[in-house]
PDB file of C-alpha atoms in Angstrom:
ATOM      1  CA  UNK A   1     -51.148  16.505  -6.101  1.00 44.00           C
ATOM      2  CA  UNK A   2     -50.022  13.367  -7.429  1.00 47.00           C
ATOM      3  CA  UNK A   3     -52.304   9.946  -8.565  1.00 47.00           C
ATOM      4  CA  UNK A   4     -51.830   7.826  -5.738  1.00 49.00           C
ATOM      5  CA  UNK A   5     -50.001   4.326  -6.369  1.00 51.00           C
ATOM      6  CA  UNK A   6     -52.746   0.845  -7.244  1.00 53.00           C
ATOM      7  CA  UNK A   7     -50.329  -0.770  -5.094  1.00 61.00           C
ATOM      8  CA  UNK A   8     -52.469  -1.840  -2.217  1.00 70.00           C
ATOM      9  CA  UNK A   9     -55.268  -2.330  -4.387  1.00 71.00           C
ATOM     10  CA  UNK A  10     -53.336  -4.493  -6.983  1.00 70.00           C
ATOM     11  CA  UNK A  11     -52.316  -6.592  -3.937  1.00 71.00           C
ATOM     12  CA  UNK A  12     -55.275  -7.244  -2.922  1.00 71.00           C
ATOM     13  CA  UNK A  13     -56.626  -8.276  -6.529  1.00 70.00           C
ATOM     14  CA  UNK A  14     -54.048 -10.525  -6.746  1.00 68.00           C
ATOM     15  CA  UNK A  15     -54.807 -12.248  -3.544  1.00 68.00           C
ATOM     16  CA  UNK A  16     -58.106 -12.860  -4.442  1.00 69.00           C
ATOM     17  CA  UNK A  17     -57.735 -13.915  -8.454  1.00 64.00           C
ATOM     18  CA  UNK A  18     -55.494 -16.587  -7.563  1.00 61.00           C
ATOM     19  CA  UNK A  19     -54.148 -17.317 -10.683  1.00 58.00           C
ATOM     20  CA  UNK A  20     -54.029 -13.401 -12.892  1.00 54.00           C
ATOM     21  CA  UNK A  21     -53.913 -15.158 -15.838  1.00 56.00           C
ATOM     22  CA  UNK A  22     -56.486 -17.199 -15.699  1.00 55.00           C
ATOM     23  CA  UNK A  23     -59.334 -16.722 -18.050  1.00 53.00           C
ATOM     24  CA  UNK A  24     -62.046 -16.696 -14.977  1.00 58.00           C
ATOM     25  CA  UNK A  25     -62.877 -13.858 -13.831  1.00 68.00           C
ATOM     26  CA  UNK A  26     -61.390 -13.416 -10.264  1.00 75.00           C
ATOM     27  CA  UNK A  27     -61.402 -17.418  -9.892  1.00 79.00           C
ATOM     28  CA  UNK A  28     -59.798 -16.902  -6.112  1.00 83.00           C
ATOM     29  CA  UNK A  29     -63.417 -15.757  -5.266  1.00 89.00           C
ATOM     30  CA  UNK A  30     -64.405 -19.005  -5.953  1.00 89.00           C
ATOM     31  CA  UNK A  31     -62.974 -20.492  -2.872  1.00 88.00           C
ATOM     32  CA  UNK A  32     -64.518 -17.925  -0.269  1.00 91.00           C
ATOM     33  CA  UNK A  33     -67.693 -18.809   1.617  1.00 93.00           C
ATOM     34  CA  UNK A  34     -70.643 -17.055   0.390  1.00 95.00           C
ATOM     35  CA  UNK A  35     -70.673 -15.095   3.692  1.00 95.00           C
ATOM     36  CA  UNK A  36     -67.336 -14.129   2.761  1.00 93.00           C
ATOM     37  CA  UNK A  37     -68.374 -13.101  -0.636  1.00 94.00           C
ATOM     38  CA  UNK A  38     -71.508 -11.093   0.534  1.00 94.00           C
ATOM     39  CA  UNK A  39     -69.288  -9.159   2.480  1.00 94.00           C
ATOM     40  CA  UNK A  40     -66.901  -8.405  -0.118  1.00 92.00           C
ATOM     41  CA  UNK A  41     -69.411  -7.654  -2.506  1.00 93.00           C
ATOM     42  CA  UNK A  42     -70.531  -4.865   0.005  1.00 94.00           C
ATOM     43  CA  UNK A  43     -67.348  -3.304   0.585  1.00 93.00           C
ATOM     44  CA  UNK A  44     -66.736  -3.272  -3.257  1.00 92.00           C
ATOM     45  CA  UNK A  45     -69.876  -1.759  -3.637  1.00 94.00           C
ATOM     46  CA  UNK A  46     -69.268   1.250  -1.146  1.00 94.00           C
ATOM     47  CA  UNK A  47     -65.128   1.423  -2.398  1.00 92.00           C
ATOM     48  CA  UNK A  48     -66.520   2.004  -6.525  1.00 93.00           C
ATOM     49  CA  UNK A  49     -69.347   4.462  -4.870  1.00 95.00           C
ATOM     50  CA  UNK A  50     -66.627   6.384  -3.101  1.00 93.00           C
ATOM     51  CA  UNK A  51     -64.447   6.730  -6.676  1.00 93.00           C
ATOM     52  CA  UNK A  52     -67.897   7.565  -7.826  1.00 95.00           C
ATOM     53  CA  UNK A  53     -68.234  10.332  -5.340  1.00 95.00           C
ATOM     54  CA  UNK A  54     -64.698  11.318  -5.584  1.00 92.00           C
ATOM     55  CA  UNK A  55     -64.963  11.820  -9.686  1.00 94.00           C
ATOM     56  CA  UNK A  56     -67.971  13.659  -9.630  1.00 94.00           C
ATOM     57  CA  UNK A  57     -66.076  16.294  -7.192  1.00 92.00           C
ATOM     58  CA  UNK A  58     -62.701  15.968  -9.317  1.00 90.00           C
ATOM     59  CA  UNK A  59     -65.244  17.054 -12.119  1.00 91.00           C
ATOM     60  CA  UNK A  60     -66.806  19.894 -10.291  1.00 90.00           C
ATOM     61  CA  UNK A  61     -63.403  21.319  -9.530  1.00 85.00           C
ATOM     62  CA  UNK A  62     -62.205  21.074 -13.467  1.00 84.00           C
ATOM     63  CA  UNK A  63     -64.978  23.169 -13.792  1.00 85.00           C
ATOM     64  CA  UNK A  64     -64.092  25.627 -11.707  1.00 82.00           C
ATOM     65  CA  UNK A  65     -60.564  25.572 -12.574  1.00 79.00           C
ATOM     66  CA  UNK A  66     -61.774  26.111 -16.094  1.00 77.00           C
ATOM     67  CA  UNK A  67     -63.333  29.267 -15.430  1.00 80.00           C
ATOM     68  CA  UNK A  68     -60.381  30.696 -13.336  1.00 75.00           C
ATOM     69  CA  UNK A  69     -58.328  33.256 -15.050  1.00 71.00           C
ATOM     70  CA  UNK A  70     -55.147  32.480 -12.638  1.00 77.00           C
ATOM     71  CA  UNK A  71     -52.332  30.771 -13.816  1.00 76.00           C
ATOM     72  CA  UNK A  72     -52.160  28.716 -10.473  1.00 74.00           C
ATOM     73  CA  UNK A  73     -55.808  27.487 -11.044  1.00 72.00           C
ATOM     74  CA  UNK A  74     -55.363  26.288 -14.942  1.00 71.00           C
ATOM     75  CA  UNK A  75     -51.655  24.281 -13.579  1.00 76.00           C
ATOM     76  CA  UNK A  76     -53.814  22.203 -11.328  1.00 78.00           C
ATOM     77  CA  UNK A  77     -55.596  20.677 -14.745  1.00 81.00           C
ATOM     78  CA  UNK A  78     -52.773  18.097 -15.464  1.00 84.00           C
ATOM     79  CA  UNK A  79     -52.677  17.053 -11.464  1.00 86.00           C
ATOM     80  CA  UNK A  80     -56.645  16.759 -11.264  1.00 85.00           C
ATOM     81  CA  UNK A  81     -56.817  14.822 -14.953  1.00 87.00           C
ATOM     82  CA  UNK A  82     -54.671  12.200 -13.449  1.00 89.00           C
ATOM     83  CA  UNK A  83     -56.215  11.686 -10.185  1.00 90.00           C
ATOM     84  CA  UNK A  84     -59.768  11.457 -11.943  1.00 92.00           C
ATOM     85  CA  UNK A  85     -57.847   8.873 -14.350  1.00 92.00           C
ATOM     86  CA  UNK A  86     -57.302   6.865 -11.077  1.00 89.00           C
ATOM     87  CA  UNK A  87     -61.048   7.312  -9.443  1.00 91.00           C
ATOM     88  CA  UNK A  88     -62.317   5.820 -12.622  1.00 92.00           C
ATOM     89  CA  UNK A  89     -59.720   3.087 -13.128  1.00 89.00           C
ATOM     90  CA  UNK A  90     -60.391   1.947  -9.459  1.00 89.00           C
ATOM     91  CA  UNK A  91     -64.174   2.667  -9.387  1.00 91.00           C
ATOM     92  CA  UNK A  92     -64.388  -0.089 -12.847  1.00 90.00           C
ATOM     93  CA  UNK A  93     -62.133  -2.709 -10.659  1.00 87.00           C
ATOM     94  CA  UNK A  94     -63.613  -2.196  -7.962  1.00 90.00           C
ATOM     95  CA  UNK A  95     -67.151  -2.640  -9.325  1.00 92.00           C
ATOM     96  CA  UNK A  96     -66.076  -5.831 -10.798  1.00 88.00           C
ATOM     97  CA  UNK A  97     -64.529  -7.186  -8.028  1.00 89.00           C
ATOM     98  CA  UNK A  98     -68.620  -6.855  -6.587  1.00 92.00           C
ATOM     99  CA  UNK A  99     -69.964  -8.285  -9.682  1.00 92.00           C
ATOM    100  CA  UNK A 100     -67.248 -10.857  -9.757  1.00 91.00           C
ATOM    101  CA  UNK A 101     -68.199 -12.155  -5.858  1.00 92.00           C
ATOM    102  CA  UNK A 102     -72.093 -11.511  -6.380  1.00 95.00           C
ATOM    103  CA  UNK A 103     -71.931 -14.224  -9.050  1.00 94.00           C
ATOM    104  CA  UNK A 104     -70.057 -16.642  -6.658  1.00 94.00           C
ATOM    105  CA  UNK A 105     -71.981 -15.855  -3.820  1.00 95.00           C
ATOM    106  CA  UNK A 106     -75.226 -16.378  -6.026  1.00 96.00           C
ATOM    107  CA  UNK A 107     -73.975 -19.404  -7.961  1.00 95.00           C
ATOM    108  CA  UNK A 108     -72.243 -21.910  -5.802  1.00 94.00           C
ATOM    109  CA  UNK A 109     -72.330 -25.042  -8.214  1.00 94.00           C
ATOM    110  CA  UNK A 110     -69.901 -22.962 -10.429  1.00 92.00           C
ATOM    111  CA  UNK A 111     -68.227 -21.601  -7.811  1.00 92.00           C
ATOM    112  CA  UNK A 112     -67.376 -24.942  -6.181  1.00 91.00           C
ATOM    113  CA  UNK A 113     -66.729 -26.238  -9.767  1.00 91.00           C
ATOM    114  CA  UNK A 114     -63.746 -23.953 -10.365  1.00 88.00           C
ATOM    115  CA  UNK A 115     -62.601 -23.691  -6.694  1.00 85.00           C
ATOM    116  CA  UNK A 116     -61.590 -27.906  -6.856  1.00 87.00           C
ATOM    117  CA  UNK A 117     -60.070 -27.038 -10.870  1.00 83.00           C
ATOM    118  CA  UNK A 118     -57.992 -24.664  -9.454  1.00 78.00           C
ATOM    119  CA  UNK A 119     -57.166 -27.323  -6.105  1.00 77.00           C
ATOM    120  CA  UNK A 120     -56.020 -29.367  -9.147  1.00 78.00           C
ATOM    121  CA  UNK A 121     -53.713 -26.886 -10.795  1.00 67.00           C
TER     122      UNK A 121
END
């Protein structure tokens, strides 16, 4: 049971930041229509509550794997540390990624602001 790859969702950040670098927080958001960014707020609210989901039962089975005398049970520690590793990792991007389009949805002076800088750069 290996971590799966942040591949897609790397791809997708990158999409949407525009610019990685830059010191805004997700400054691509800037540029999508607060219907746009209500909608992505949503589905990176229900993504981070499925990591959320998915490391509480990661959690439950550590527990159980703890308490299992067999060898087989105790080698699945190392494969079940890594793919909770990647629930929380993605459940704290994702959940930023909401906060991120929540505050351009909610504030569209700044977002319009930064959406013509970045038009200019």
């Amino acid at each position: 049971m290996s971590a799966p790859s942040h591949i897609p969702l790397d791809d997708a950040l990158h999409v949407l930041q525009a610019d990685p670098g830059h010191s805004l927080a997700d400054p691509g958001l800037a540029r999508l229509p607060p219907a746009g960014l209500d909608r992505l707020f949503l589905a990176a609210r229900r993504q981070a509550e499925r990591n959320h989901d998915g490391i509480l039962l990661l959690l439950d089975l550590l527990q159980v794997a703890q308490r299992a005398d067999s060898a087989s049970h105790r080698q699945l520690m190392p494969s079940v540390v890594r793919q909770l590793r990647h629930h929380v990792e993605d459940q704290q991007r994702w959940h930023a990624l909401a906060e991120n389009a929540a505050y351009y949805r909610d504030n569209r002076l700044a977002a319009e602001k930064i959406a013509a800088k970045l038009r200019t750069d």
